[in-house]
Coordinates of C-alpha atoms in Angstrom, one line a residue:
Chain I
M160 CA -28.1 82.2 -33.6
A161 CA -28.1 85.7 -32.3
M162 CA -31.4 86.0 -34.0
A163 CA -32.7 83.0 -32.3
A164 CA -31.4 84.3 -29.0
L165 CA -33.1 87.7 -29.7
R166 CA -36.2 85.9 -30.8
R167 CA -36.2 84.0 -27.5
E168 CA -35.7 87.3 -25.7
G169 CA -38.5 88.8 -27.7
R170 CA -40.7 86.0 -26.8
R171 CA -39.9 86.3 -23.2
F172 CA -41.1 89.9 -23.3
A173 CA -44.0 89.0 -25.4
T174 CA -45.2 86.0 -23.5
P175 CA -47.0 87.8 -20.8
L176 CA -48.6 90.1 -23.5
I177 CA -49.3 87.6 -26.2
S178 CA -51.0 85.0 -24.0
P179 CA -53.7 82.7 -25.3
R180 CA -57.1 84.2 -25.0
P181 CA -58.6 82.6 -21.9
I182 CA -55.6 83.6 -19.7
A183 CA -55.7 87.1 -21.1
A184 CA -59.3 87.3 -20.1
I185 CA -58.6 86.3 -16.6
R186 CA -55.2 87.8 -15.9
S187 CA -54.5 90.8 -18.0
P188 CA -57.5 92.0 -19.8
F189 CA -55.8 95.3 -20.8
L190 CA -52.9 93.6 -22.5
S191 CA -54.0 91.7 -25.6
E192 CA -53.6 92.4 -29.2
E193 CA -57.0 91.7 -30.5
D194 CA -57.6 95.3 -31.4
A195 CA -54.7 95.5 -33.7
P196 CA -55.2 94.4 -37.3
L197 CA -53.9 91.0 -38.2
G198 CA -50.2 90.7 -38.9
V199 CA -49.2 93.7 -36.7
R200 CA -47.6 92.6 -33.5
S201 CA -47.6 95.9 -31.6
I202 CA -49.2 95.8 -28.2
S203 CA -52.2 98.0 -28.1
T204 CA -52.6 100.7 -25.4
Q205 CA -56.1 101.4 -26.7
I206 CA -57.9 99.3 -24.1
V207 CA -56.1 101.0 -21.2
R208 CA -56.7 104.4 -22.7
N209 CA -60.4 103.7 -23.0
R210 CA -60.6 102.6 -19.4
M211 CA -58.7 105.7 -18.3
K212 CA -61.1 107.9 -20.1
S213 CA -64.2 106.3 -18.6
V214 CA -62.7 106.4 -15.1
K215 CA -61.9 110.0 -15.5
N216 CA -65.4 110.8 -16.5
I217 CA -66.8 108.9 -13.6
Q218 CA -64.5 110.9 -11.3
K219 CA -65.9 114.2 -12.8
I220 CA -69.5 113.1 -12.5
T221 CA -69.1 112.0 -8.8
K222 CA -67.3 115.3 -8.0
A223 CA -70.2 117.2 -9.6
M224 CA -72.8 115.2 -7.6
K225 CA -70.9 115.9 -4.4
M226 CA -71.1 119.7 -5.2
V227 CA -74.8 119.5 -5.9
A228 CA -75.5 117.6 -2.7
A229 CA -73.4 120.1 -0.7
S230 CA -75.4 123.0 -2.0
K231 CA -78.8 121.3 -1.4
L232 CA -77.6 120.4 2.1
R233 CA -76.8 124.0 2.9
A234 CA -80.3 125.1 1.8
I235 CA -82.2 122.5 3.7
Q236 CA -80.0 122.4 6.8
V237 CA -81.1 125.9 7.8
K238 CA -84.8 124.8 7.7
A239 CA -84.1 121.6 9.6
E240 CA -82.3 123.5 12.4
N241 CA -85.1 126.0 12.7
S242 CA -87.7 123.3 13.0
R243 CA -85.9 121.6 15.8
G244 CA -87.7 123.5 18.5
L245 CA -91.1 122.3 17.2
W246 CA -91.3 118.9 18.8
Q247 CA -89.6 119.8 22.0
P248 CA -92.6 121.2 23.8
F249 CA -94.5 118.0 23.1
T250 CA -91.8 115.8 24.4
A251 CA -91.5 118.0 27.5
L252 CA -95.3 117.6 28.1
L253 CA -95.9 114.0 27.2
G254 CA -92.5 112.5 27.7
D255 CA -90.8 110.0 25.5
T256 CA -92.3 106.6 25.6
P257 CA -90.5 104.1 23.3
T258 CA -91.6 101.1 25.4
V259 CA -95.3 101.9 25.6
D260 CA -97.4 98.8 25.3
A261 CA -99.7 99.4 22.3
K262 CA -101.9 96.9 20.5
K263 CA -101.8 98.6 17.1
N264 CA -98.4 99.9 16.2
V265 CA -97.9 101.8 13.0
I266 CA -94.2 102.1 11.9
V267 CA -93.7 105.2 9.7
T268 CA -90.4 104.7 7.9
I269 CA -88.9 107.8 6.3
S270 CA -86.4 107.2 3.5
S271 CA -85.2 108.9 0.3
D272 CA -86.5 108.6 -3.2
K273 CA -83.1 108.6 -4.9
G274 CA -80.2 106.3 -4.3
L275 CA -76.4 106.7 -4.1
C276 CA -76.8 108.1 -0.6
G277 CA -74.8 105.6 1.5
G278 CA -76.4 103.4 4.1
I279 CA -79.1 105.5 5.6
N280 CA -82.0 103.8 3.9
S281 CA -81.0 100.3 4.7
T282 CA -80.4 101.3 8.3
A283 CA -83.9 102.8 8.5
V284 CA -85.4 99.6 7.1
K285 CA -83.4 97.4 9.4
I286 CA -84.6 99.3 12.4
S287 CA -88.2 99.2 11.2
K288 CA -88.0 95.4 10.8
S289 CA -86.4 95.0 14.3
L290 CA -89.2 97.2 15.7
H291 CA -91.7 95.0 14.0
K292 CA -90.1 92.0 15.7
L293 CA -89.9 93.8 19.1
N294 CA -93.5 94.7 19.1
S295 CA -94.9 91.4 17.9
G296 CA -96.9 89.3 20.2
P297 CA -100.3 87.8 20.6
D298 CA -103.1 90.3 19.6
K299 CA -100.6 92.9 18.7
E300 CA -100.4 94.1 15.1
N301 CA -97.7 96.1 13.3
K302 CA -98.3 98.0 10.1
Y303 CA -96.0 100.0 7.9
V304 CA -96.4 103.4 6.4
I305 CA -93.6 104.0 4.0
L306 CA -92.3 107.4 2.8
G307 CA -89.8 107.2 -0.1
E308 CA -89.0 104.8 -2.9
K309 CA -86.0 103.2 -1.3
A310 CA -87.7 101.7 1.7
K311 CA -90.6 100.7 -0.4
A312 CA -88.3 98.6 -2.7
I313 CA -87.0 96.7 0.3
L314 CA -90.1 96.3 2.4
V315 CA -92.4 95.4 -0.5
R316 CA -90.4 92.2 -1.0
D317 CA -91.1 90.5 2.3
S318 CA -93.6 92.5 4.3
K319 CA -96.1 93.3 1.6
K320 CA -99.2 92.4 3.6
D321 CA -98.2 94.7 6.5
I322 CA -97.9 97.9 4.4
E323 CA -100.8 100.3 4.8
L324 CA -99.7 103.3 2.8
I325 CA -96.8 104.2 0.5
I326 CA -96.0 107.8 -0.2
T327 CA -93.3 108.7 -2.8
E328 CA -91.9 111.9 -4.5
L329 CA -92.1 113.9 -1.3
Q330 CA -89.3 116.3 -2.3
K331 CA -90.7 117.2 -5.7
N332 CA -91.6 120.6 -4.3
P333 CA -89.5 122.2 -1.5
L334 CA -90.6 120.9 1.9
N335 CA -93.0 123.0 3.8
Y336 CA -95.3 122.6 6.8
T337 CA -98.5 122.7 4.8
Q338 CA -97.5 119.8 2.6
V339 CA -96.4 117.7 5.6
S340 CA -99.5 118.5 7.6
V341 CA -101.7 117.4 4.7
L342 CA -99.7 114.2 4.5
A343 CA -100.0 113.7 8.3
D344 CA -103.8 114.2 8.0
D345 CA -103.9 111.6 5.3
I346 CA -102.1 109.1 7.4
L347 CA -104.2 109.8 10.5
K348 CA -107.4 109.4 8.5
N349 CA -106.6 106.2 6.8
V350 CA -104.6 104.3 9.4
E351 CA -105.9 103.0 12.8
F352 CA -103.2 103.2 15.4
D353 CA -102.6 103.1 19.1
A354 CA -99.0 104.3 18.8
L355 CA -97.1 105.7 15.8
R356 CA -93.4 105.2 15.6
I357 CA -91.6 107.4 13.2
I358 CA -88.2 106.2 12.1
Y359 CA -85.8 108.7 10.5
S360 CA -82.1 109.6 10.3
K361 CA -81.4 112.6 12.4
F362 CA -78.8 115.0 11.0
H363 CA -76.1 115.2 13.6
S364 CA -73.3 116.5 11.4
V365 CA -72.2 116.1 7.8
V366 CA -70.5 112.8 8.5
S367 CA -72.8 111.4 11.2
F368 CA -76.5 110.5 10.9
L369 CA -78.2 109.0 13.9
P370 CA -81.2 106.7 13.3
T371 CA -84.0 108.0 15.6
M372 CA -87.4 106.8 16.6
A373 CA -90.0 109.2 17.7
T374 CA -93.3 108.0 19.3
V375 CA -96.7 109.6 19.0
L376 CA -99.5 108.1 21.1
S377 CA -103.2 108.1 20.2
P378 CA -105.4 110.1 22.6
E379 CA -106.9 106.9 24.2
L380 CA -103.5 105.6 24.9
V381 CA -102.4 108.9 26.4
E382 CA -105.4 108.8 28.8
R383 CA -104.7 105.2 29.7
E384 CA -101.0 105.9 30.5
A385 CA -101.9 109.1 32.4
E386 CA -104.3 107.1 34.6
S387 CA -101.8 104.3 35.2
G388 CA -99.1 106.7 36.3
G389 CA -95.5 106.3 35.1
K390 CA -94.3 108.7 32.6
L391 CA -97.5 110.5 31.8
G392 CA -98.8 110.4 35.4
E393 CA -98.6 114.2 35.8
L394 CA -100.7 114.8 32.8
D395 CA -103.8 114.8 34.9
S396 CA -102.6 117.7 37.0
Y397 CA -102.8 119.9 33.9
E398 CA -106.0 121.9 33.5
I399 CA -107.5 121.9 30.0
E400 CA -108.6 125.1 28.5
G401 CA -110.9 125.3 25.5
G402 CA -112.9 122.7 23.7
E403 CA -115.8 120.7 25.0
T404 CA -114.1 117.7 26.5
K405 CA -110.7 116.6 27.5
G406 CA -110.9 113.9 24.9
E407 CA -111.3 116.4 22.1
I408 CA -108.3 118.5 23.2
L409 CA -106.2 115.4 23.5
Q410 CA -107.3 114.3 20.0
N411 CA -106.3 117.7 18.6
L412 CA -103.0 117.6 20.6
A413 CA -102.1 114.2 19.2
E414 CA -102.8 115.2 15.6
F415 CA -100.8 118.4 16.0
Q416 CA -98.0 116.6 17.6
F417 CA -97.9 114.1 14.8
S418 CA -97.7 116.8 12.1
C419 CA -95.0 118.7 14.0
V420 CA -92.9 115.6 14.6
M421 CA -93.3 114.5 11.0
F422 CA -92.2 117.9 9.7
N423 CA -89.0 117.8 11.7
A424 CA -88.4 114.2 10.8
V425 CA -88.8 114.7 7.1
L426 CA -86.5 117.7 7.1
E427 CA -83.8 115.9 9.2
N428 CA -84.0 112.9 6.9
A429 CA -83.6 115.1 3.8
C430 CA -80.5 116.7 5.4
S431 CA -79.1 113.2 6.2
E432 CA -79.8 112.1 2.7
Q433 CA -77.8 115.0 1.2
G434 CA -75.0 114.6 3.7
A435 CA -74.7 110.9 3.1
R436 CA -74.7 111.4 -0.6
M437 CA -71.9 114.0 -0.2
S438 CA -69.7 111.6 1.6
A439 CA -70.6 108.7 -0.7
M440 CA -69.7 110.7 -3.8
D441 CA -66.6 112.0 -2.1
S442 CA -65.3 108.5 -1.5
S443 CA -66.3 107.5 -5.0
S444 CA -64.3 110.2 -6.6
R445 CA -61.3 109.4 -4.4
N446 CA -61.5 105.7 -5.4
A447 CA -61.8 106.8 -9.1
G448 CA -58.7 108.9 -8.6
E449 CA -56.7 105.9 -7.1
M450 CA -57.9 103.7 -9.9
L451 CA -56.8 106.3 -12.4
D452 CA -53.3 106.3 -10.9
R453 CA -53.0 102.6 -11.2
L454 CA -54.2 102.6 -14.7
T455 CA -51.7 105.3 -15.6
L456 CA -48.9 103.2 -14.4
T457 CA -50.2 100.2 -16.4
Y458 CA -50.5 102.4 -19.4
N459 CA -47.0 103.7 -19.2
R460 CA -45.7 100.2 -18.7
T461 CA -47.6 98.9 -21.7
R462 CA -46.4 101.9 -23.8
Q463 CA -42.8 101.3 -22.9
A464 CA -43.0 97.6 -23.5
S465 CA -44.4 98.2 -27.0
I466 CA -41.7 100.6 -27.8
T467 CA -39.1 98.2 -26.6
T468 CA -40.6 95.4 -28.7
E469 CA -40.6 97.6 -31.8
L470 CA -37.0 98.6 -31.2
I471 CA -36.0 94.9 -30.8
E472 CA -37.7 94.0 -34.0
I473 CA -36.1 96.7 -35.9
I474 CA -32.7 96.1 -34.6
S475 CA -32.9 92.3 -35.0
G476 CA -34.2 92.9 -38.5
A477 CA -31.3 95.3 -39.3
S478 CA -28.7 93.0 -37.9
A479 CA -30.2 90.1 -39.8
L480 CA -29.7 92.1 -43.0
E481 CA -26.2 92.9 -42.3
G482 CA -25.5 89.2 -41.7
Chain J
M113 CA -109.6 139.5 34.1
F114 CA -106.7 137.6 32.6
R115 CA -106.8 134.2 34.0
Q116 CA -103.9 132.4 32.7
A117 CA -101.1 133.9 30.8
S118 CA -98.7 131.5 29.4
R119 CA -97.5 131.1 26.0
L120 CA -94.0 132.1 25.6
L121 CA -91.9 130.2 27.9
A122 CA -88.2 130.5 27.6
R123 CA -86.3 127.6 28.8
A124 CA -84.8 128.4 32.1
S125 CA -81.3 129.5 31.8
A126 CA -80.2 127.1 34.5
V127 CA -80.4 123.7 32.9
T128 CA -80.4 121.4 35.8
R129 CA -82.2 118.1 35.6
S130 CA -84.9 116.5 33.5
R131 CA -88.5 117.0 34.2
A132 CA -90.1 115.5 37.2
F133 CA -92.5 113.3 35.4
S134 CA -90.2 111.9 32.8
S135 CA -88.9 109.0 34.8
Q136 CA -85.8 108.8 32.6
V137 CA -83.4 110.4 35.0
P138 CA -80.6 107.9 35.1
A139 CA -76.9 108.6 34.8
A140 CA -77.2 108.8 31.0
P141 CA -79.1 111.8 29.6
A142 CA -82.6 110.4 29.3
V143 CA -81.9 107.1 27.6
D144 CA -84.7 104.6 28.2
S145 CA -83.0 101.5 29.6
T146 CA -86.0 99.2 29.2
F147 CA -86.1 100.0 25.5
V148 CA -82.4 99.4 25.1
E149 CA -82.7 96.0 26.8
S150 CA -85.7 94.8 24.8
W151 CA -83.9 96.0 21.7
K152 CA -80.8 94.0 22.5
K153 CA -82.9 90.9 22.9
V154 CA -84.4 91.3 19.4
N155 CA -81.3 92.6 17.6
P156 CA -78.1 92.3 19.5
N157 CA -75.9 93.3 16.6
M158 CA -77.3 96.7 16.0
E159 CA -77.4 99.9 18.0
P160 CA -80.9 100.8 19.1
P161 CA -82.3 104.0 17.6
K162 CA -82.1 107.1 19.6
T163 CA -85.2 108.7 21.0
P164 CA -86.0 112.4 20.9
S165 CA -85.6 113.1 24.6
V166 CA -81.9 112.5 24.1
Y167 CA -81.7 115.5 21.9
M168 CA -83.5 117.8 24.3
T169 CA -81.9 119.9 27.0
P170 CA -83.7 118.7 30.2
R171 CA -86.3 121.0 31.7
P172 CA -85.8 122.5 35.1
Q173 CA -87.5 121.0 38.2
T174 CA -90.5 122.6 39.8
P175 CA -89.1 125.2 42.2
T176 CA -90.4 125.4 45.7
S177 CA -91.3 129.1 45.6
I178 CA -92.8 130.9 42.7
P179 CA -90.1 132.3 40.5
S180 CA -90.1 136.0 39.5
K181 CA -90.0 135.5 35.8
L182 CA -91.8 133.3 33.3
T183 CA -89.7 131.4 30.8
V184 CA -91.2 131.4 27.4
N185 CA -90.6 129.2 24.3
F186 CA -92.5 130.4 21.3
V187 CA -92.0 128.0 18.3
L188 CA -93.2 128.0 14.8
P189 CA -92.5 125.3 12.1
Y190 CA -90.0 127.4 10.4
A191 CA -88.3 129.3 13.3
S192 CA -88.0 129.4 17.0
E193 CA -89.4 132.9 17.6
L194 CA -88.6 133.1 21.3
S195 CA -86.4 130.5 23.0
A196 CA -86.0 130.5 26.7
K197 CA -86.8 134.1 27.1
E198 CA -87.6 135.4 30.6
V199 CA -90.6 137.7 30.7
D200 CA -93.0 139.0 33.2
M201 CA -96.3 138.1 31.6
V202 CA -97.7 136.6 28.4
I203 CA -101.3 136.9 27.1
V204 CA -102.5 134.1 24.9
P205 CA -105.6 133.8 22.8
A206 CA -107.0 130.6 24.1
S207 CA -110.2 129.3 22.5
T208 CA -112.0 130.3 25.8
G209 CA -110.7 133.9 25.5
Q210 CA -107.6 135.9 26.2
M211 CA -105.6 134.2 29.0
G212 CA -102.9 136.0 31.0
V213 CA -100.0 133.8 32.2
L214 CA -97.8 134.9 35.2
P215 CA -95.1 133.0 36.9
G216 CA -96.4 130.3 39.1
H217 CA -99.5 129.6 37.0
V218 CA -101.2 126.3 37.4
P219 CA -100.2 123.7 34.8
T220 CA -102.5 124.0 31.8
I221 CA -102.9 122.8 28.3
A222 CA -104.7 125.4 26.2
E223 CA -105.9 125.2 22.6
L224 CA -105.5 128.5 20.8
K225 CA -107.7 130.3 18.4
P226 CA -106.6 133.0 15.9
G227 CA -105.8 136.1 17.9
V228 CA -103.2 138.3 19.4
L229 CA -100.4 137.0 21.6
S230 CA -98.6 139.6 23.6
V231 CA -95.4 139.3 25.5
H232 CA -94.8 141.7 28.3
D233 CA -91.3 142.2 29.6
G234 CA -90.9 145.2 31.9
N235 CA -92.2 148.1 30.0
D236 CA -92.0 146.7 26.5
T237 CA -94.7 144.6 24.9
K238 CA -94.4 142.6 21.7
K239 CA -97.6 141.6 19.9
Y240 CA -98.0 138.8 17.4
F241 CA -101.0 137.7 15.5
V242 CA -101.1 133.9 15.9
S243 CA -103.1 131.4 13.8
S244 CA -104.1 128.4 15.9
G245 CA -101.8 126.2 18.0
F246 CA -101.4 125.0 21.5
A247 CA -100.0 126.4 24.7
F248 CA -98.6 124.4 27.5
I249 CA -97.9 125.9 30.9
H250 CA -95.8 123.7 33.2
A251 CA -95.5 123.7 36.9
N252 CA -92.0 125.1 36.8
S253 CA -93.1 128.4 35.2
V254 CA -92.1 127.4 31.8
A255 CA -94.6 128.1 29.0
D256 CA -94.4 126.5 25.6
I257 CA -96.4 128.0 22.8
I258 CA -96.6 126.2 19.5
A259 CA -98.3 128.0 16.6
V260 CA -98.6 127.2 13.0
E261 CA -98.1 130.8 11.8
A262 CA -97.4 134.1 13.6
V263 CA -96.7 137.6 12.4
P264 CA -95.9 140.7 14.3
I265 CA -98.9 143.0 14.4
D266 CA -97.1 145.9 12.7
Q267 CA -96.5 143.8 9.6
I268 CA -100.2 143.3 8.9
D269 CA -101.7 145.3 6.1
P270 CA -105.2 146.6 7.1
S271 CA -106.5 147.0 3.6
L272 CA -105.8 143.4 2.8
V273 CA -107.6 142.4 6.0
Q274 CA -110.7 144.3 4.9
K275 CA -110.6 142.8 1.5
G276 CA -110.2 139.3 2.8
L277 CA -113.0 139.8 5.3
A278 CA -115.4 141.0 2.6
E279 CA -114.4 138.1 0.3
F280 CA -115.0 135.4 2.9
N281 CA -118.2 136.9 4.0
Q282 CA -119.4 136.7 0.5
K283 CA -118.2 133.1 0.2
L284 CA -120.0 132.2 3.3
S285 CA -123.3 133.6 2.0
S286 CA -122.9 131.8 -1.3
A287 CA -121.6 128.5 0.2
T288 CA -123.6 125.4 -0.6
T289 CA -121.9 122.3 0.9
D290 CA -121.0 121.9 4.5
L291 CA -117.3 121.8 3.7
E292 CA -117.5 125.1 1.8
K293 CA -119.4 126.7 4.7
A294 CA -116.8 125.5 7.2
E295 CA -114.0 126.9 5.1
A296 CA -115.7 130.2 4.6
Q297 CA -116.5 130.4 8.3
I298 CA -112.8 129.8 9.2
G299 CA -111.8 132.6 6.8
V300 CA -114.3 135.0 8.3
D301 CA -113.2 134.1 11.9
V302 CA -109.5 134.7 11.1
H303 CA -110.1 137.9 9.3
S304 CA -112.4 139.3 12.0
A305 CA -109.8 138.4 14.5
L306 CA -107.1 140.2 12.4
N307 CA -109.4 143.2 12.2
S308 CA -109.9 143.4 16.0
A309 CA -106.2 142.8 16.5
L310 CA -105.4 145.9 14.3
T311 CA -108.0 148.1 16.0
G312 CA -107.8 146.8 19.6

């Protein structure tokens, strides 16, 4: 009778652990005894231990990725901050014209090649798509030029026919002005545009990245806006030195402006990518740490429960022998 | 005679209001309200992207009388060499010749050729050899000079200049296609400008 009572006690402990397979799969996947050989009733801590090991490894890896991103950020942040003066003279001269009415809009979306960098790439693509909608209308066309794998993956799915150029692996060599100016030259040669809109994430601080849109107008559009007054109205008061015609100078100016703005945009985007990756990996290691804490508690509970069960079996066996 | 000197414009130390022609002078610092409104119509749930003018310190207004000093900004892709420096005069190598810029110069957009840029402040002069670029002189005596590459003159090695000049001259004479000729001609131009910068 005592045995029966003890057995009942035993079963009450054991029930949550030795549940039929489907419930185990749903409720407590750690606590099942499939791993133990047949006939042995001890509850196995093996599964919990395996999970703990893998979560600890993930924590180490994400911590290492955060350190790597931090060091890359330090290197490229200096360059980005030094290049910030480059586009300011152009904006001071030609103003900032996000609402210019252009027939052929080309949206240059800058994104990263590698993932695990938070939400900056999806934000950039969302903004590009909204711009596409904003500038759509009769006899207006919008095209995309994509820099980076991540934006390509998203935009290729639904806007394939609007994509003009895709450029990837930009950061294989350290970024410098020559490389970016060759890239800008490529884009200018192959794409017809009235207005170029460059979308990138500006690096404001390690935790804040501001999506930004810079506009570069084609020389014809600059002339048209200058004549019609408004933001560029004072451009006509500027004397032009050098070159044969005003048009030639404006052409060179537009191309130079595009390469300067691109250089700064690419650098800022690279900084934002590293910063976003840092914070993503940081929150990932923190989550892994919390998960590890919870798993440790479960592990200890399982371990104690199996010890208790063993003790009960031994004691009940011994008392059964004594009679 | 030096006609226009402008190149290095330092931003005026008194940062007052935005430039006269950028009509974005509302309460907020240079945010384009028409853009924000049209954005809200298309995508009300998302913040509109910022535009570069938000990140810039606004330029000073055109003063009524000619200021005494020229403010010069000299920027390169990898550094801001001079930023809002007040100087007396600047001489830029425009493609039409050396151009002197004094405060109160007429607004100008000048394309630059490889040559010497000199910044005069009181008695000291600093000379740089500049590859091409652009120079903007604004009505408020602010000069922006953007160059792709610039080195102080004292860092140029004369022997390398001679060697480069000889090499490009030889390439020019042996060039076949138009592209090769153009490239060799550019090399010759730059090196002879370097040469005259060192001697002159």
